[in-house]
C-alpha cells in the first residue's frame, strides 16, 4: 500500500466507513508506517471541523434523494449469480427435504501491497457515500459530498508529484521542532511544500514562499498553516534544479514589492 492509498483509507476510517477488510489493511499499514499518522490526524481534524462549522439542521428530503440518485449512477460490482443459475434446469430434487447445503463463507484477501484491494473501487465509494448521507441527515446541513471527499488542489498536486517516476523530496527540521518538506517533480512541473509545526502569525502577517535561485529570490505564493502549523502549499512558478525553497514572514497578502522583507524562517536545499 502506498501513502496515497493510506490517506484515502484514513478518510474512510475517520468517517467510520471502511469495510472490515479495509479497516484491517488500514491498521496494518499504520502499524508498519507510523510516520503516516499525519494523514490520520488530518482526516480526523477535517471531520471534526466540519461537525463544528455549522449548527445541526435537518436537510430537506431533496438532499438525500439527490445523493442516492448519484450513488445509483455509480458502476456496481457484479451481483452473485442468481438462484436460477445455481441449479441446472430440470433438477427436481427436493432440496427442502435434503436440507440446506453447507455454504463456505466468502473470504476477502487482505494485502498491504499494491493491489486492487488497496484502492477505492465502486463498492467502497458506495459505502463512503452512504456514510456521508448519514452524516448529512445527522446535521451537517448544507455541506456537500464533493466538499467532503474532494481533496484540495494542493493535495492533488502532491499526489501527482509522489506518483511521478522522477519524484524527489528534501526536508529540514528547525530548532523549535517545525518540519518542512519540499516535494517536486520535473516531469509534472510542480513543487509543493508540506509543513508541520509552523508557528501561528498575527492577523496582519502571512507566510510567503520563494524560489531562491542563486542570489535571486522569486516569489512563489503565500500560505496559511492550520492551528497545528500544518500546511500543504503549491509553489507558483517553475522550479529550477538547485533552487532553495524558502519561507519568509510578510505583511498580509504578501511582500508589497516582490522581494523578501525578512530573513527566511525556513530554507530547504534541493541540491
Coordinates of C-alpha atoms in Angstrom, one line a residue:
X1 CA 0.0 0.0 0.0
X2 CA 1.4 3.4 -0.9
X3 CA 0.9 6.6 1.1
X4 CA -1.8 7.9 -1.2
X5 CA -3.9 4.8 -0.7
X6 CA -3.4 5.1 3.0
X7 CA -4.5 8.7 3.0
X8 CA -7.7 7.6 1.3
X9 CA -8.3 4.9 3.9
X10 CA -7.6 7.4 6.7
X11 CA -10.6 9.5 5.4
X12 CA -12.8 6.4 5.4
X13 CA -11.6 5.5 8.9
X14 CA -12.4 9.0 10.2
X15 CA -15.9 8.6 8.8
X16 CA -16.3 5.1 10.1
X17 CA -17.0 4.0 6.5
X18 CA -14.4 1.3 6.0
X19 CA -15.2 -2.4 5.3
X20 CA -13.8 -4.9 7.8
X21 CA -11.1 -5.8 5.2
X22 CA -10.1 -2.2 4.6
X23 CA -10.0 -1.5 8.3
X24 CA -7.5 -4.4 8.8
X25 CA -5.4 -3.1 5.9
X26 CA -5.5 0.4 7.3
X27 CA -4.4 -0.7 10.8
X28 CA -1.6 -2.9 9.4
X29 CA -0.3 -0.1 7.1
X30 CA -0.4 2.4 10.0
X31 CA 1.5 -0.1 12.3
X32 CA 4.1 -0.6 9.6
X33 CA 4.4 3.1 8.7
X34 CA 3.9 5.2 11.9
X35 CA 5.2 8.3 10.1
X36 CA 1.9 8.3 8.0
X37 CA -0.1 9.2 11.1
X38 CA -0.3 12.8 10.0
X39 CA -2.9 11.6 7.5
X40 CA -4.9 10.1 10.4
X41 CA -4.8 13.4 12.3
X42 CA -5.6 15.4 9.2
X43 CA -8.7 13.3 8.4
X44 CA -9.9 13.4 12.0
X45 CA -9.4 17.1 12.2
X46 CA -11.3 17.7 8.9
X47 CA -14.3 15.7 10.1
X48 CA -14.3 17.5 13.5
X49 CA -14.0 20.9 11.8
X50 CA -17.0 20.1 9.6
X51 CA -19.0 19.0 12.5
X52 CA -18.3 22.2 14.4
X53 CA -18.7 24.5 11.5
X54 CA -22.5 24.7 11.3
X55 CA -25.5 24.4 13.6
X56 CA -27.3 21.0 13.3
X57 CA -30.2 21.2 10.8
X58 CA -32.5 18.8 9.2
X59 CA -31.7 18.7 5.5
X60 CA -34.6 18.7 3.0
X61 CA -35.6 15.4 1.5
X62 CA -34.2 16.5 -1.8
X63 CA -30.6 16.4 -0.4
X64 CA -30.9 12.7 0.4
X65 CA -32.7 11.9 -2.8
X66 CA -30.1 13.7 -4.9
X67 CA -27.3 11.9 -3.1
X68 CA -28.7 8.5 -3.6
X69 CA -29.5 9.3 -7.2
X70 CA -25.8 9.9 -7.7
X71 CA -24.9 6.7 -5.9
X72 CA -27.2 4.8 -8.2
X73 CA -25.3 6.1 -11.2
X74 CA -22.0 4.6 -10.0
X75 CA -21.0 1.3 -11.6
X76 CA -21.5 -1.5 -9.2
X77 CA -19.8 -4.9 -8.8
X78 CA -21.5 -7.9 -10.4
X79 CA -24.1 -9.5 -8.2
X80 CA -23.7 -13.1 -7.1
X81 CA -25.2 -15.5 -9.6
X82 CA -29.0 -15.8 -9.2
X83 CA -30.6 -18.9 -7.7
X84 CA -32.0 -19.9 -11.1
X85 CA -28.4 -20.1 -12.4
X86 CA -27.1 -22.0 -9.4
X87 CA -29.0 -25.2 -10.2
X88 CA -29.3 -26.9 -13.6
X89 CA -32.8 -26.7 -15.2
X90 CA -35.0 -29.7 -14.7
X91 CA -33.4 -30.7 -11.4
X92 CA -36.4 -32.0 -9.4
X93 CA -34.6 -32.9 -6.3
X94 CA -36.5 -32.0 -3.1
X95 CA -34.0 -29.6 -1.6
X96 CA -36.3 -28.8 1.3
X97 CA -36.2 -32.5 2.3
X98 CA -32.4 -32.7 2.0
X99 CA -31.8 -29.6 3.9
X100 CA -29.7 -26.6 3.3
X101 CA -26.3 -27.3 1.7
X102 CA -23.3 -26.0 3.7
X103 CA -22.0 -22.7 2.5
X104 CA -18.3 -22.0 2.6
X105 CA -18.0 -18.4 3.9
X106 CA -16.5 -16.0 1.5
X107 CA -13.1 -14.8 2.4
X108 CA -11.6 -11.5 1.5
X109 CA -7.9 -11.3 0.8
X110 CA -6.1 -8.5 2.6
X111 CA -2.9 -7.1 1.2
X112 CA -0.8 -4.1 2.2
X113 CA 1.0 -4.2 -1.1
X114 CA -0.2 -2.7 -4.4
X115 CA -3.4 -4.4 -5.4
X116 CA -7.0 -3.7 -6.3
X117 CA -7.8 -4.0 -2.6
X118 CA -5.7 -1.0 -1.8
X119 CA -7.7 1.3 -4.0
X120 CA -11.2 2.6 -3.7
X121 CA -13.5 0.7 -6.0
X122 CA -17.2 1.4 -6.6
X123 CA -18.3 -0.7 -3.7
X124 CA -16.1 1.3 -1.3
X125 CA -17.2 4.6 -2.7
X126 CA -20.8 3.4 -2.3
X127 CA -20.1 2.7 1.4
X128 CA -18.4 6.0 1.9
X129 CA -21.3 7.9 0.1
X130 CA -23.9 6.1 2.2
X131 CA -22.0 7.0 5.3
X132 CA -21.9 10.7 4.2
X133 CA -25.6 10.5 3.6
X134 CA -26.0 9.6 7.3
X135 CA -23.7 12.4 8.2
X136 CA -25.8 14.9 6.3
X137 CA -29.0 13.6 7.8
X138 CA -27.5 13.8 11.3
X139 CA -26.9 17.5 10.9
X140 CA -24.2 18.8 8.6
X141 CA -26.7 20.8 6.8
X142 CA -25.6 22.4 3.5
X143 CA -22.2 20.6 3.3
X144 CA -22.0 18.7 0.0
X145 CA -20.4 15.4 -0.7
X146 CA -17.9 16.9 -3.1
X147 CA -16.7 19.3 -0.3
X148 CA -16.1 16.3 2.0
X149 CA -14.4 13.9 -0.4
X150 CA -12.7 16.1 -3.0
X151 CA -9.1 16.9 -1.8
X152 CA -7.7 20.4 -2.1
X153 CA -5.7 21.2 -5.3
X154 CA -2.5 21.3 -3.2
X155 CA -3.1 17.7 -2.1
X156 CA -3.9 16.7 -5.6
X157 CA -0.6 18.2 -6.8
X158 CA 1.3 16.5 -4.0
X159 CA -0.1 13.1 -5.1
X160 CA 0.8 13.7 -8.7
X161 CA 4.3 14.5 -7.6
X162 CA 4.6 11.4 -5.4
X163 CA 3.3 9.2 -8.3
X164 CA 5.8 10.6 -10.8
X165 CA 8.8 8.5 -11.7
X166 CA 11.1 11.4 -11.0
X167 CA 9.6 12.5 -7.7
X168 CA 12.1 14.0 -5.2
X169 CA 11.9 15.4 -1.8
X170 CA 14.1 17.1 0.9
X171 CA 13.3 18.1 4.5
X172 CA 14.6 20.4 7.2
X173 CA 13.8 20.4 10.9
X174 CA 14.0 23.7 12.8
X175 CA 15.2 24.1 16.4
X176 CA 11.6 24.5 17.6
X177 CA 10.6 21.2 16.0
X178 CA 9.0 22.6 12.9
X179 CA 9.4 20.2 10.0
X180 CA 9.3 21.4 6.4
X181 CA 9.4 19.0 3.4
X182 CA 9.7 20.1 -0.2
X183 CA 8.4 17.7 -2.9
X184 CA 9.0 18.3 -6.6
X185 CA 8.9 16.5 -9.9
X186 CA 10.4 17.9 -13.1
X187 CA 8.1 15.8 -15.3
X188 CA 5.0 17.3 -13.7
X189 CA 6.4 20.8 -13.4
X190 CA 5.1 21.0 -9.8
X191 CA 6.6 21.7 -6.4
X192 CA 4.9 21.6 -3.0
X193 CA 6.0 22.5 0.5
X194 CA 4.5 20.4 3.4
X195 CA 4.9 21.9 6.9
X196 CA 4.2 20.6 10.4
X197 CA 4.5 22.9 13.4
X198 CA 4.8 26.3 11.8
X199 CA 4.1 29.0 14.5
X200 CA 0.9 31.0 14.3
X201 CA 1.2 34.5 13.0
X202 CA -0.6 37.7 13.8
X203 CA -3.6 38.5 11.6
X204 CA -1.6 41.1 9.6
X205 CA 1.1 38.7 8.7
X206 CA 1.4 35.8 6.3
X207 CA 4.0 33.2 5.2
X208 CA 5.4 33.7 1.7
X209 CA 7.1 31.1 -0.4
X210 CA 10.2 31.8 -2.5
X211 CA 12.4 30.0 -5.1
X212 CA 15.9 31.2 -4.3
X213 CA 17.9 30.9 -7.5
X214 CA 21.5 31.8 -6.8
X215 CA 21.1 35.1 -5.0
X216 CA 17.7 35.9 -6.5
X217 CA 14.5 35.3 -4.6
X218 CA 11.4 34.6 -6.8
X219 CA 8.0 35.0 -5.2
X220 CA 6.0 31.7 -5.3
X221 CA 2.8 32.5 -3.4
X222 CA 1.6 32.7 0.2
X223 CA 0.1 30.1 2.5
X224 CA -1.6 29.9 5.9
X225 CA -1.0 26.8 8.2
X226 CA -3.7 25.4 10.3
X227 CA -3.8 25.6 14.1
X228 CA -1.2 22.8 14.4
X229 CA 1.1 24.5 12.0
X230 CA 0.4 22.1 9.2
X231 CA 0.1 23.2 5.6
X232 CA 0.4 21.7 2.1
X233 CA 1.2 24.6 -0.3
X234 CA 1.8 24.6 -4.0
X235 CA 4.6 26.9 -5.1
X236 CA 3.6 29.1 -8.1
X237 CA 6.0 29.2 -10.9
X238 CA 8.7 27.0 -12.4
X239 CA 11.3 25.4 -10.1
X240 CA 14.8 25.0 -11.5
X241 CA 17.3 22.4 -10.5
X242 CA 19.3 23.6 -7.4
X243 CA 16.7 26.1 -6.2
X244 CA 16.3 26.6 -2.5
X245 CA 12.7 26.7 -1.3
X246 CA 12.4 29.4 1.4
X247 CA 9.7 30.9 3.5
X248 CA 9.6 34.4 4.9
X249 CA 7.1 36.3 7.1
X250 CA 5.5 39.1 5.2
X251 CA 2.6 41.6 5.5
X252 CA -0.8 40.0 4.9
X253 CA -1.2 39.5 1.1
X254 CA 2.5 39.0 0.6
X255 CA 5.5 41.2 0.0
X256 CA 4.4 44.6 -1.4
X257 CA 7.4 45.0 -3.7
X258 CA 8.0 41.3 -4.7
X259 CA 11.2 40.9 -2.6
X260 CA 11.6 39.4 0.9
X261 CA 11.3 41.9 3.8
X262 CA 12.6 39.4 6.4
X263 CA 15.2 36.7 6.6
X264 CA 13.9 33.2 5.7
X265 CA 12.4 31.3 8.6
X266 CA 12.6 28.1 6.5
X267 CA 15.1 27.2 3.8
X268 CA 15.1 23.8 2.1
X269 CA 18.0 23.0 -0.1
X270 CA 17.0 20.8 -3.1
X271 CA 20.5 20.0 -4.3

